[in-house]
Tab-separated table of C-alpha atoms in Angstrom:
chain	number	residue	atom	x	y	z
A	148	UNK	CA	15.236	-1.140	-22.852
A	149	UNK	CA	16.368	-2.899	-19.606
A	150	UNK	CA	14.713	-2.701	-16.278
A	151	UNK	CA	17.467	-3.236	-13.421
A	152	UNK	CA	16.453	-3.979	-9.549
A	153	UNK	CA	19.875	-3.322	-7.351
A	154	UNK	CA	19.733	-5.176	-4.229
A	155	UNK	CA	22.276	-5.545	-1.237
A	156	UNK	CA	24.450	-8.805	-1.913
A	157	UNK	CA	25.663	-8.717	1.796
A	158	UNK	CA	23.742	-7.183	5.385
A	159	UNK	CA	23.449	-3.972	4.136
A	160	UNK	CA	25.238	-0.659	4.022
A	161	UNK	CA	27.345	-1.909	0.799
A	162	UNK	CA	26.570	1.519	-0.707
A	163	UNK	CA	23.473	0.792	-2.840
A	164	UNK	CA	22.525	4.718	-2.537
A	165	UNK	CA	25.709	5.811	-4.677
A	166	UNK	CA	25.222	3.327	-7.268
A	167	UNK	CA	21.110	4.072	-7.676
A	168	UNK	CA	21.890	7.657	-7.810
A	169	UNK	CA	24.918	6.751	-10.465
A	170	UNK	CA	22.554	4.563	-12.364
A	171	UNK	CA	19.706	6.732	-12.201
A	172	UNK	CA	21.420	8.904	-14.579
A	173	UNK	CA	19.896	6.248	-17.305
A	174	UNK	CA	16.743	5.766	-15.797
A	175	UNK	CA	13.456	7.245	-15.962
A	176	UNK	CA	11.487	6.061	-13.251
A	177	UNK	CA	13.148	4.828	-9.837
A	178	UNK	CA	11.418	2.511	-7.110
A	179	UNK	CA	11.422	1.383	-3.972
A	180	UNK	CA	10.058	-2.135	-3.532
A	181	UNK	CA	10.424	-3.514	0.524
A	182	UNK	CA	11.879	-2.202	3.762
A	183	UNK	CA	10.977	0.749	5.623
A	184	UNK	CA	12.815	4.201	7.097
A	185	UNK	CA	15.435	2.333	9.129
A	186	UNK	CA	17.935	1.540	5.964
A	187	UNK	CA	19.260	4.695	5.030
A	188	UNK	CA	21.293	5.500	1.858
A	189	UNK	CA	23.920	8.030	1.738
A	190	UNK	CA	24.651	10.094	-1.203
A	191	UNK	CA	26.980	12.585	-2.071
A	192	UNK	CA	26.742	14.721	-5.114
A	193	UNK	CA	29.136	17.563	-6.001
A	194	UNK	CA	30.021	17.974	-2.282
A	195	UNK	CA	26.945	17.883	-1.073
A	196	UNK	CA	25.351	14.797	1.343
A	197	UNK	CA	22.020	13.432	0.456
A	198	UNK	CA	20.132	10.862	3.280
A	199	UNK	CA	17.537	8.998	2.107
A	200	UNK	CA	15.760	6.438	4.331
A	201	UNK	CA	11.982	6.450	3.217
A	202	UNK	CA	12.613	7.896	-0.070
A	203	UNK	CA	14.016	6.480	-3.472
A	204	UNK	CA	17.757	7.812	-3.976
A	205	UNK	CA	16.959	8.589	-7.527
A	206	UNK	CA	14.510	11.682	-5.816
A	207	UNK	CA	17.945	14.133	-6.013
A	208	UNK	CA	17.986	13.807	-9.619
A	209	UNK	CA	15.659	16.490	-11.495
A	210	UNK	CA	13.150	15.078	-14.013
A	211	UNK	CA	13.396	11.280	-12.502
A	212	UNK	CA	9.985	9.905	-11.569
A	213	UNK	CA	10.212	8.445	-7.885
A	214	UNK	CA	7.958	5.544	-6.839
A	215	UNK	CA	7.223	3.926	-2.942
A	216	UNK	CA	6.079	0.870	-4.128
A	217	UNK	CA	3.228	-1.719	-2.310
A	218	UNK	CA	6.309	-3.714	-0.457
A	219	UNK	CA	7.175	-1.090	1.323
A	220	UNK	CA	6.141	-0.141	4.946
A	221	UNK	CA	5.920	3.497	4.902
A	222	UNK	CA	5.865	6.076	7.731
A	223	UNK	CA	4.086	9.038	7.053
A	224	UNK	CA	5.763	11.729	9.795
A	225	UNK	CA	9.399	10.095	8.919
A	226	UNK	CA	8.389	10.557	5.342
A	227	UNK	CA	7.309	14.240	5.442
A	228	UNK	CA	10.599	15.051	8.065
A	229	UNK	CA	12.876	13.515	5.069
A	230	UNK	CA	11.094	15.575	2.728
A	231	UNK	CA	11.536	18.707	4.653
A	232	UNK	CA	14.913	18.166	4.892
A	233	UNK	CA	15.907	17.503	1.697
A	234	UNK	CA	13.873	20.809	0.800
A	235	UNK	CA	16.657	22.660	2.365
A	236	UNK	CA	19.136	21.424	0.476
A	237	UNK	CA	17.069	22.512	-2.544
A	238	UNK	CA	15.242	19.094	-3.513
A	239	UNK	CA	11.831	19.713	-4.754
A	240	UNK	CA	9.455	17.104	-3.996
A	241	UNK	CA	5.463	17.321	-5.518
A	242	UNK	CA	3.646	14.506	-7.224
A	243	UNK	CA	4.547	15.068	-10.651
A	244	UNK	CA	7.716	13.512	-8.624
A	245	UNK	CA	6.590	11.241	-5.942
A	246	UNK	CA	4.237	8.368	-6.353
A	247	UNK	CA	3.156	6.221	-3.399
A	248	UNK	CA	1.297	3.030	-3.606
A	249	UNK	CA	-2.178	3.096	-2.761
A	250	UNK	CA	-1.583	-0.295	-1.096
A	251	UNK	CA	1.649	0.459	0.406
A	252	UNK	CA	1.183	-0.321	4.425
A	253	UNK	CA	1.092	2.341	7.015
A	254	UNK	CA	3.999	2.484	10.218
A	255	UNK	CA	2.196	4.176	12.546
A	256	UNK	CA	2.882	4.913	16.491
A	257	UNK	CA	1.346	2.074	17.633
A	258	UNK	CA	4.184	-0.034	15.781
A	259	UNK	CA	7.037	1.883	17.467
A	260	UNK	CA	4.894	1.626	20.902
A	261	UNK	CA	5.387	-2.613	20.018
A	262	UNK	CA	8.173	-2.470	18.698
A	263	UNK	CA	10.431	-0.979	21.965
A	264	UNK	CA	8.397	-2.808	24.234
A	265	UNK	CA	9.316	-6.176	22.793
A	266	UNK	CA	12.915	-5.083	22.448
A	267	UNK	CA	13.151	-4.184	25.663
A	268	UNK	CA	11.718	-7.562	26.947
A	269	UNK	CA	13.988	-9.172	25.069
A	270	UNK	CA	16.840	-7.935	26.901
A	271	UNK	CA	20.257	-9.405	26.299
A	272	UNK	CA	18.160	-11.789	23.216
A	273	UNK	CA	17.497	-8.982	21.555
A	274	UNK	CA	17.192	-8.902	17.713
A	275	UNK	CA	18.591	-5.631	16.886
A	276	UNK	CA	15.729	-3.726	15.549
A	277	UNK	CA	15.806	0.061	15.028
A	278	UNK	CA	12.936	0.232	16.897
A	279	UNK	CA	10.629	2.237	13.971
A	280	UNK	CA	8.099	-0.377	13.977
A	281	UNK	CA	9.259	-1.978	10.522
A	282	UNK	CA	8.387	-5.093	11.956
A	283	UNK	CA	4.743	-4.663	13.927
A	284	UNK	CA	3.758	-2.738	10.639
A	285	UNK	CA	4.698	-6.197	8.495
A	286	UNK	CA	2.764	-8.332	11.190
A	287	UNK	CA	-0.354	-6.353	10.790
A	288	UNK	CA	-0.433	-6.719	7.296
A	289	UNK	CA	-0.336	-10.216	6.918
A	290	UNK	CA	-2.224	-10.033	9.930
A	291	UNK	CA	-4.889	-8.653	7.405
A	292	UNK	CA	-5.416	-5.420	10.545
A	293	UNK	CA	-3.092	-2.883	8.760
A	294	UNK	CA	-4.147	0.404	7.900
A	295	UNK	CA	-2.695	1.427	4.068
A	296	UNK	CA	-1.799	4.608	2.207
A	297	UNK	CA	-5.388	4.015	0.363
A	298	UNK	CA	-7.050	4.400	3.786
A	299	UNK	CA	-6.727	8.040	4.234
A	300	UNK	CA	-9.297	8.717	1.858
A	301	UNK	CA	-11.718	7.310	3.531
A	302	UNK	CA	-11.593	8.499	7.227
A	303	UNK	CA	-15.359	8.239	8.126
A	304	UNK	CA	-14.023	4.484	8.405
A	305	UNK	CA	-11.296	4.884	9.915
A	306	UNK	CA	-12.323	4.330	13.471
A	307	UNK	CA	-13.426	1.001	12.912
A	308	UNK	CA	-10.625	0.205	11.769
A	309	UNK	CA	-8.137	1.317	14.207
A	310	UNK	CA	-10.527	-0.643	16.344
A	311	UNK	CA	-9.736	-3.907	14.676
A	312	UNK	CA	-5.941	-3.077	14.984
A	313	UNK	CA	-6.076	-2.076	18.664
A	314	UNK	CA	-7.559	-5.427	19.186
A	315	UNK	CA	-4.456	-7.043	19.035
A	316	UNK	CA	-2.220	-4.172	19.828
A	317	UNK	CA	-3.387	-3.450	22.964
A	318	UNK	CA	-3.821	-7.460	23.862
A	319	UNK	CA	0.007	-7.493	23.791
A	320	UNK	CA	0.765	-4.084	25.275
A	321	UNK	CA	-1.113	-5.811	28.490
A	322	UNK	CA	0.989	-8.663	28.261
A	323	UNK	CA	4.289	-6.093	28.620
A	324	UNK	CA	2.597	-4.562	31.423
A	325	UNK	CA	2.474	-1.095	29.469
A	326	UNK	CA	-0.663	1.400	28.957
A	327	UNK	CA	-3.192	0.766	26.527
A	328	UNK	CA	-4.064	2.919	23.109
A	329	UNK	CA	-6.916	4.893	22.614
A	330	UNK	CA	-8.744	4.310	19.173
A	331	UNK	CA	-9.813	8.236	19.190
A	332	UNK	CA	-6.188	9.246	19.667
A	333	UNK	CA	-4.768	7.136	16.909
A	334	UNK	CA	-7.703	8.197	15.045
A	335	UNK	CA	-6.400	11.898	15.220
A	336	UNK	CA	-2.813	11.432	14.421
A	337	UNK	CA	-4.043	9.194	11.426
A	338	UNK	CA	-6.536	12.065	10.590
A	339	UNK	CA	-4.405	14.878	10.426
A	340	UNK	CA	-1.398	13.539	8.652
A	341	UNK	CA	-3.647	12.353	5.555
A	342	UNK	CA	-4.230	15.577	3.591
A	343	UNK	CA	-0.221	15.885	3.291
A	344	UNK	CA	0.200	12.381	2.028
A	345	UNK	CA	-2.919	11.631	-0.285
A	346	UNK	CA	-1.894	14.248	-2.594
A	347	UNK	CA	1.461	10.993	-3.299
A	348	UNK	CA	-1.387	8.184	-3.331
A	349	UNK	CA	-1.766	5.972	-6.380
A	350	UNK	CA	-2.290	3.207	-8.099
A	351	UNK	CA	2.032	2.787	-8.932
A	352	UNK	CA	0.813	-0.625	-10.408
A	353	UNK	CA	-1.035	1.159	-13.435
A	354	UNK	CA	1.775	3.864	-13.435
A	355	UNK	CA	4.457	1.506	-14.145
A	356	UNK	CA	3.117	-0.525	-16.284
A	357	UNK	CA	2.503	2.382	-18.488
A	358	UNK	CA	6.015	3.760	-18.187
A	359	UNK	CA	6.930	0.204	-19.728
A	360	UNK	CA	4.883	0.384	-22.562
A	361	UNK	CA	6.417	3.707	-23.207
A	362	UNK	CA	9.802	1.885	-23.162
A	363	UNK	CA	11.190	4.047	-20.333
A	364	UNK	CA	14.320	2.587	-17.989
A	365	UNK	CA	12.839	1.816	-14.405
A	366	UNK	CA	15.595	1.204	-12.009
A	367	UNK	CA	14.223	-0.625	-8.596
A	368	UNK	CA	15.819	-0.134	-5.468
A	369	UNK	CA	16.140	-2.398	-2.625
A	370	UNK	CA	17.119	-1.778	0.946
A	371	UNK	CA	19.043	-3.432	3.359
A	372	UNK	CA	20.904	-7.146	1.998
A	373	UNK	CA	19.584	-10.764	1.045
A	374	UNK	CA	21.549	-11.946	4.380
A	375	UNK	CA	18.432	-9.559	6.137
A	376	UNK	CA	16.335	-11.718	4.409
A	377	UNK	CA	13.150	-12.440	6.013
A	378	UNK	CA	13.525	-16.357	4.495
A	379	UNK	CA	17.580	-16.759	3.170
A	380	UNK	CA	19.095	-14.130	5.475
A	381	UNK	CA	20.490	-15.013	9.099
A	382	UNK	CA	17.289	-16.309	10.982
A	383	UNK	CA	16.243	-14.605	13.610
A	384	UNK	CA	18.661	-11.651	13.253
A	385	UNK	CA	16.779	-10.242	9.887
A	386	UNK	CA	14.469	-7.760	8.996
A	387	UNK	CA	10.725	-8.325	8.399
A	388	UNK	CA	10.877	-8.658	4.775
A	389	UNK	CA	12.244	-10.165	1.632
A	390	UNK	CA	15.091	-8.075	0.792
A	391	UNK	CA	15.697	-10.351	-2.302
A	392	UNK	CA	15.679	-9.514	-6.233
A	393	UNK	CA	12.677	-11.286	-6.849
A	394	UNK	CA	10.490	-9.243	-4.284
A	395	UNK	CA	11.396	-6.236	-7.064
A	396	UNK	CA	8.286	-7.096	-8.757
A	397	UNK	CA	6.019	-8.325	-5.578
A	398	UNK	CA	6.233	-4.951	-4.282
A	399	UNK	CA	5.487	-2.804	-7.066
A	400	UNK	CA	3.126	-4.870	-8.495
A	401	UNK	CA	4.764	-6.001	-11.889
A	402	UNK	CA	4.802	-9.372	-13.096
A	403	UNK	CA	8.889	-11.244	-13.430
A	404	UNK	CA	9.253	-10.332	-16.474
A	405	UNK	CA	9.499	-6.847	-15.647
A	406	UNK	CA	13.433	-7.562	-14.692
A	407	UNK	CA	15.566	-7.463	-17.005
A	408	UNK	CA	18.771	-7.327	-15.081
A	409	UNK	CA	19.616	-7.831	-11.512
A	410	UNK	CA	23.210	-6.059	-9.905
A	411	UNK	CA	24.397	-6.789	-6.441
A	412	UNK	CA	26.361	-4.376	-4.308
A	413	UNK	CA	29.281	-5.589	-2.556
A	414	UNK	CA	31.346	-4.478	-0.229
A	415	UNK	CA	35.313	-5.367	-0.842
A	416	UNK	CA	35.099	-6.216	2.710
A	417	UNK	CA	32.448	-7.247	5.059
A	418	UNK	CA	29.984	-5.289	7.546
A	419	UNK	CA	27.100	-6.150	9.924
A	420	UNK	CA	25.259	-3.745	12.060
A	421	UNK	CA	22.934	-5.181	15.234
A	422	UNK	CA	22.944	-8.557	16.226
A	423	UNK	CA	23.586	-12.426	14.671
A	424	UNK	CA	26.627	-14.480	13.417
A	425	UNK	CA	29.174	-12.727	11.346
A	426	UNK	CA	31.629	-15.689	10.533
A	427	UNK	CA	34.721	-13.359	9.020
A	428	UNK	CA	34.402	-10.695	11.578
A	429	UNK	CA	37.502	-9.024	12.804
A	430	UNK	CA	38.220	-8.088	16.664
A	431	UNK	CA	41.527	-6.605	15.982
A	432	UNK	CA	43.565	-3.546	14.789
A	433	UNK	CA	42.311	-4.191	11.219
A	434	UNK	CA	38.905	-4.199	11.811
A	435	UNK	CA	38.856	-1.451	13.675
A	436	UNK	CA	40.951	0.367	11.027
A	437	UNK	CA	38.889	-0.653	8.394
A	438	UNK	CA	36.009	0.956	10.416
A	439	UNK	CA	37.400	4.023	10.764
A	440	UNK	CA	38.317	4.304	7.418
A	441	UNK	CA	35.773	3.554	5.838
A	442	UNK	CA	33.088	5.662	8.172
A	443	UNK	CA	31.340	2.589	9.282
A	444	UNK	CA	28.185	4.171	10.906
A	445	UNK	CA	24.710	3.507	10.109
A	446	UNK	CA	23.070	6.452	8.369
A	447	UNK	CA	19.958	6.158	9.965
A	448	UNK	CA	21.183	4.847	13.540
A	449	UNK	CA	24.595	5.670	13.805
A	450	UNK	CA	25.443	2.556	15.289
A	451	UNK	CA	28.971	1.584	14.568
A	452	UNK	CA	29.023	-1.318	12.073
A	453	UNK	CA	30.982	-4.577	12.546
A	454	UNK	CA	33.538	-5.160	10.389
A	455	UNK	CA	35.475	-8.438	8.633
A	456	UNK	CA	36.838	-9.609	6.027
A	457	UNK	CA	35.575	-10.136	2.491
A	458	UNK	CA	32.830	-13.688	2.205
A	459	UNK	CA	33.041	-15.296	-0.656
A	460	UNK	CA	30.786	-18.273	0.424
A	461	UNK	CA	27.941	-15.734	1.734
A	462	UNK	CA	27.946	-13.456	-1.060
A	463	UNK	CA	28.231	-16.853	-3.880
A	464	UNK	CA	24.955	-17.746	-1.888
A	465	UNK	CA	23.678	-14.322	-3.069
A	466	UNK	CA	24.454	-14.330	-6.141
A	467	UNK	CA	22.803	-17.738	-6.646
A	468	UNK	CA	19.674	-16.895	-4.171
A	469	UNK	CA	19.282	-13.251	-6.283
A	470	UNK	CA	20.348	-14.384	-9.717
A	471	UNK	CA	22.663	-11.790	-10.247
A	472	UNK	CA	23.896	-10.345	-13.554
A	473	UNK	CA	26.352	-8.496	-12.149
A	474	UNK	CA	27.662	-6.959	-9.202
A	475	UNK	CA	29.007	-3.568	-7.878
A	476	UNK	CA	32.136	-3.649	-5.882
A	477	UNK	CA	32.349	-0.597	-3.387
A	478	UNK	CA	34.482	0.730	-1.217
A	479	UNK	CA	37.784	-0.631	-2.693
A	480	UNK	CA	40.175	1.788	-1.829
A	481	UNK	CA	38.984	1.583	2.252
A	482	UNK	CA	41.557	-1.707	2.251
A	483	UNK	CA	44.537	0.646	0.886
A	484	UNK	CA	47.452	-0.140	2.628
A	485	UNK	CA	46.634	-3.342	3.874
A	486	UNK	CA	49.366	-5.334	3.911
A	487	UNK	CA	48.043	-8.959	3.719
A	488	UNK	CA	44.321	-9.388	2.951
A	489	UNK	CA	42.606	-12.543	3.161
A	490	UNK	CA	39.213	-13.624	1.382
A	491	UNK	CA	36.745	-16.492	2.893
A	492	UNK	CA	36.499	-19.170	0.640
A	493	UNK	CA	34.721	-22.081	2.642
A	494	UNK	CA	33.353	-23.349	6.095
A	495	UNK	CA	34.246	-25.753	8.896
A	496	UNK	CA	31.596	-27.001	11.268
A	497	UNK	CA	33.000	-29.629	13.780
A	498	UNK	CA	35.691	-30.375	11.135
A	499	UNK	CA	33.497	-31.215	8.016
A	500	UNK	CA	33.910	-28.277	5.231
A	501	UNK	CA	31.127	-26.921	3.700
A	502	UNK	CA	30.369	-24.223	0.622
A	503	UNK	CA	27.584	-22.604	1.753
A	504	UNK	CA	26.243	-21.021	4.748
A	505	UNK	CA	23.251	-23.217	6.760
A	506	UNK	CA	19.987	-22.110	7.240
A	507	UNK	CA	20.043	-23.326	10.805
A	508	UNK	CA	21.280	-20.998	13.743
A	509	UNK	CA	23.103	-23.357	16.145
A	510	UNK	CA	25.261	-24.915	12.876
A	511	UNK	CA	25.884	-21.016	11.921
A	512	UNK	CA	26.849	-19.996	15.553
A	513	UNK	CA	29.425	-23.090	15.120
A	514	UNK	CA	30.868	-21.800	11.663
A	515	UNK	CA	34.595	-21.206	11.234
A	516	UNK	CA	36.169	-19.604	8.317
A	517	UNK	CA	38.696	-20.894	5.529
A	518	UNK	CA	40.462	-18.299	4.628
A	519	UNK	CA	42.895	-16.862	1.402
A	520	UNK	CA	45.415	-14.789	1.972
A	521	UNK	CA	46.579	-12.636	-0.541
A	522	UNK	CA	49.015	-9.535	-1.274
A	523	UNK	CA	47.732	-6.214	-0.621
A	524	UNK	CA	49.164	-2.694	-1.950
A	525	UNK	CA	50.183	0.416	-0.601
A	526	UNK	CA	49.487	2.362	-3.797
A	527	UNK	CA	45.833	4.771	-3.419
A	528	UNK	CA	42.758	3.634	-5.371
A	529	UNK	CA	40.920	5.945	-4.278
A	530	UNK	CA	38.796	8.469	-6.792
A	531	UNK	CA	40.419	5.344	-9.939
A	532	UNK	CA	38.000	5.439	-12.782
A	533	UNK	CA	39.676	3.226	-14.973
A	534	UNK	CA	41.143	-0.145	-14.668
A	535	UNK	CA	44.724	1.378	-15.471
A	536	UNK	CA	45.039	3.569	-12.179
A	537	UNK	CA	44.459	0.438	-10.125
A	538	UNK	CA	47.537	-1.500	-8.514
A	539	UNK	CA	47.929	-4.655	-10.352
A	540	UNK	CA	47.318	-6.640	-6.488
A	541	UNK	CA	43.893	-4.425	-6.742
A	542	UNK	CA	42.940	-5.654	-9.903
A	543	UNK	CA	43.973	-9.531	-8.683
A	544	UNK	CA	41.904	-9.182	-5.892
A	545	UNK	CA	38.814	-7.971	-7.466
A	546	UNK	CA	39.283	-10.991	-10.101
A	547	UNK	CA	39.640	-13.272	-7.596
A	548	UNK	CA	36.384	-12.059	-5.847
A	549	UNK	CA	34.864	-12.510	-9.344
A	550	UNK	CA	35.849	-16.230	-9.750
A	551	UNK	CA	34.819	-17.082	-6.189
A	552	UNK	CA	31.289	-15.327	-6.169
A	553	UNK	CA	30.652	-17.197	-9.330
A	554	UNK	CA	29.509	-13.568	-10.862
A	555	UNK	CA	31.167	-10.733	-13.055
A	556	UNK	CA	32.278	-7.115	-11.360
A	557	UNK	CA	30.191	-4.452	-13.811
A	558	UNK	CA	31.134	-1.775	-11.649
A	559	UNK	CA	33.840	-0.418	-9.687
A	560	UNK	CA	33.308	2.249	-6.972
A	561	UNK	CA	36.157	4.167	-5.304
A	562	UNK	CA	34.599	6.984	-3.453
A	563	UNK	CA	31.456	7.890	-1.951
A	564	UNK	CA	31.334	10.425	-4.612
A	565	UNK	CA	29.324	10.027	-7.805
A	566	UNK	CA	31.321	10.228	-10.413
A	567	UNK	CA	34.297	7.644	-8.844
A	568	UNK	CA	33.173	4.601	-10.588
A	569	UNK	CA	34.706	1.860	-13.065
A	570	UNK	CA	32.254	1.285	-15.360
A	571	UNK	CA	32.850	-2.340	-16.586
A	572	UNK	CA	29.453	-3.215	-18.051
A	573	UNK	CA	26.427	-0.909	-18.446
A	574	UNK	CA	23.104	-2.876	-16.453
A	575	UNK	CA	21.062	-1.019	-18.666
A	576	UNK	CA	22.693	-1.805	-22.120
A	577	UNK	CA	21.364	-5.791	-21.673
């Protein structure tokens, strides 16, 4: 049976939580392989909204196996919060249903200390970070000075080696002129979280590997979009890990081969939260229209999302840099009565045209799009489930999305809700 990792084909916020929850219908076992809490997926099931941010979407769904794999950088108080608020709304979580990775990396205060302080030196040169210490917690641990989910089993150790990572933390939090740490403290924060999170801890490597052997569906779930990417995303303004398909099997420690089939979500149009080039961004009526309509606030942050029109060039580049299969169209029916919509198809830099988007940041500050115009409609799409309630302009557009991405459309969403998808090809019947 096929294994499918979902990843964002664009900056994020494309709607990957709807289509994992959709697609975890067919799947056993559902993973999270990189990011941390700050990329937050919004679900909404039978009227009811789900917000997952350190959890794997597919933990709404009874009997579904949820896994917090090694890539991730988890934080344990953000972790236990979601929990208790998913409780409420009548999601029960215990380890029969959670798995976390003995080697997955621990966010702790001392990484959201860093991580403000920096930001706020920064000033107007700011990255953009959330501020949860995603990106401290990733330094540390290829700084080889992380603490990990393993750890908290062994706390008669633990001092020495909060030592070790105050080293260096407190090194730089004398450098930003701010108060220094004290190794007991941290010691007793780590200390008293631990018995609620070791009962999660294990070794996901050995789990999945068995739940292949038993030819069960694992679905893996990625956060954020390959333009975050730590390496092919928009350099400096990324997050602090690889965000692409092939990290699917780095971070939950199964070899390539444990992919089978790799979908993209795509926005029909284009959106960017925090800072860094956005080369089809709109400053007018319509993208301010298309924010409103189509609720353009992050779910963790809030933070109103930029908004332009739909990349071909950048989201070719992730279909190439990913591999995808397929890919997941969303939110078509937020450019309804749009008169005239127009589709990036190339670059100019100082008048040469170019297909692809540069890895360098002063040739991407200088990039101008080419644009496509084509015919909107006035006609609804939204809640379609088949191709034959679309206008014929809608279906036009998405095939010419198709043939400029280089990759097929296997599904069609038209509503935040579940059920409001086009199913064109089935990921898992490969």
């Amino acid at each position: 049976m096929a294994n499918v990792v979902v990843v964002g084909a664009q900056w994020g916020d494309e709607g990957k939580g709807k289509i994992v929850d959709w697609l975890s219908e067919r799947a056993e076992v559902v993973v999270r392989f990189q990011g941390g809490h700050n990329a937050g997926h919004t679900l909404v099931i039978d009227g009811v909204t789900y917000k997952c941010s350190a959890l794997p979407s597919g933990i709404v769904r009874k009997g579904k196996l949820s896994v917090i794999g090694n890539g991730v950088v988890l934080d344990p108080w953000a972790l236990l919060a979601e929990m208790d608020k998913l409780a409420e709304l009548g999601v029960e979580i215990s380890p029969d249903r959670l798995q976390i990775a003995e080697n997955t990396v621990l966010i702790l205060p001392v990484h959201q200390n860093l991580d403000l302080a920096r930001e706020k030196a920064l000033g107007s040169a700011k990255i953009g970070t959330t501020g949860r210490g995603i990106g401290p917690a990733y330094e540390d641990k290829v700084g080889r000075r992380a603490i990990r989910a393993g750890d908290l089993a062994e706390i008669d150790v633990l001092p020495e080696r909060v030592e070790k990572l105050l080293l260096h933390h407190n090194a730089l939090l004398r450098g930003f002129g701010m108060p220094e740490l004290d190794r007991d403290e941290v010691v007793a924060e780590i200390a008293a979280v631990a018995p609620k999170i070791l009962p999660y801890v294990g070794a996901v490597w050995r789990t999945l590997d068995g739940v292949r052997k038993s030819g069960k569906r694992i679905l893996y779930e990625g956060a954020q979009g390959m333009l975050l990417d730590i390496d092919h995303g928009t350099y400096p303004f990324v997050t602090s890990s690889n965000t692409v398909a092939g990290q699917a099997a780095v971070g939950s420690g199964q070899g390539p081969g444990a992919i089978d089939y790799v979908l993209g979500i795509a926005k029909a149009y284009t959106t960017r939260v925090g800072s860094g080039p956005f080369p089809t961004e709109l400053f007018d009526d319509v993208g301010r229209g298309l924010g409103e309509r189509g609720r353009e606030f992050g779910t963790v942050t809030g933070r109103p999302r930029r908004c332009g029109w739909f990349d071909a060039v950048l989201t070719r580049q992730s279909a190439k840099v990913n591999g995808l299969n397929g890919v997941a169209l969303t939110k078509l029916d937020v450019l309804d009565g749009v008169k005239e919509l127009k589709v990036c198809v190339g670059y100019r830099i100082d008048g040469e045209t170019i297909d692809y988007f540069p890895a360098s940041s002063t040739k991407q500050a200088k990039v101008e799009p080419i644009y496509e115009t084509m015919e909107g409609w006035t006609e609804s799409t939204f809640g379609a489930r088949s191709w034959a309630e679309l206008p014929a302009t809608a279906v036009k557009y998405v095939r010419r999305i198709e043939e400029l991405i280089e990759a097929p459309v296997a599904l069609l969403s038209t509503s935040p809700e579940r059920m409001d998808t086009i199913l064109v090809h089935d990921p898992f019947a490969d």
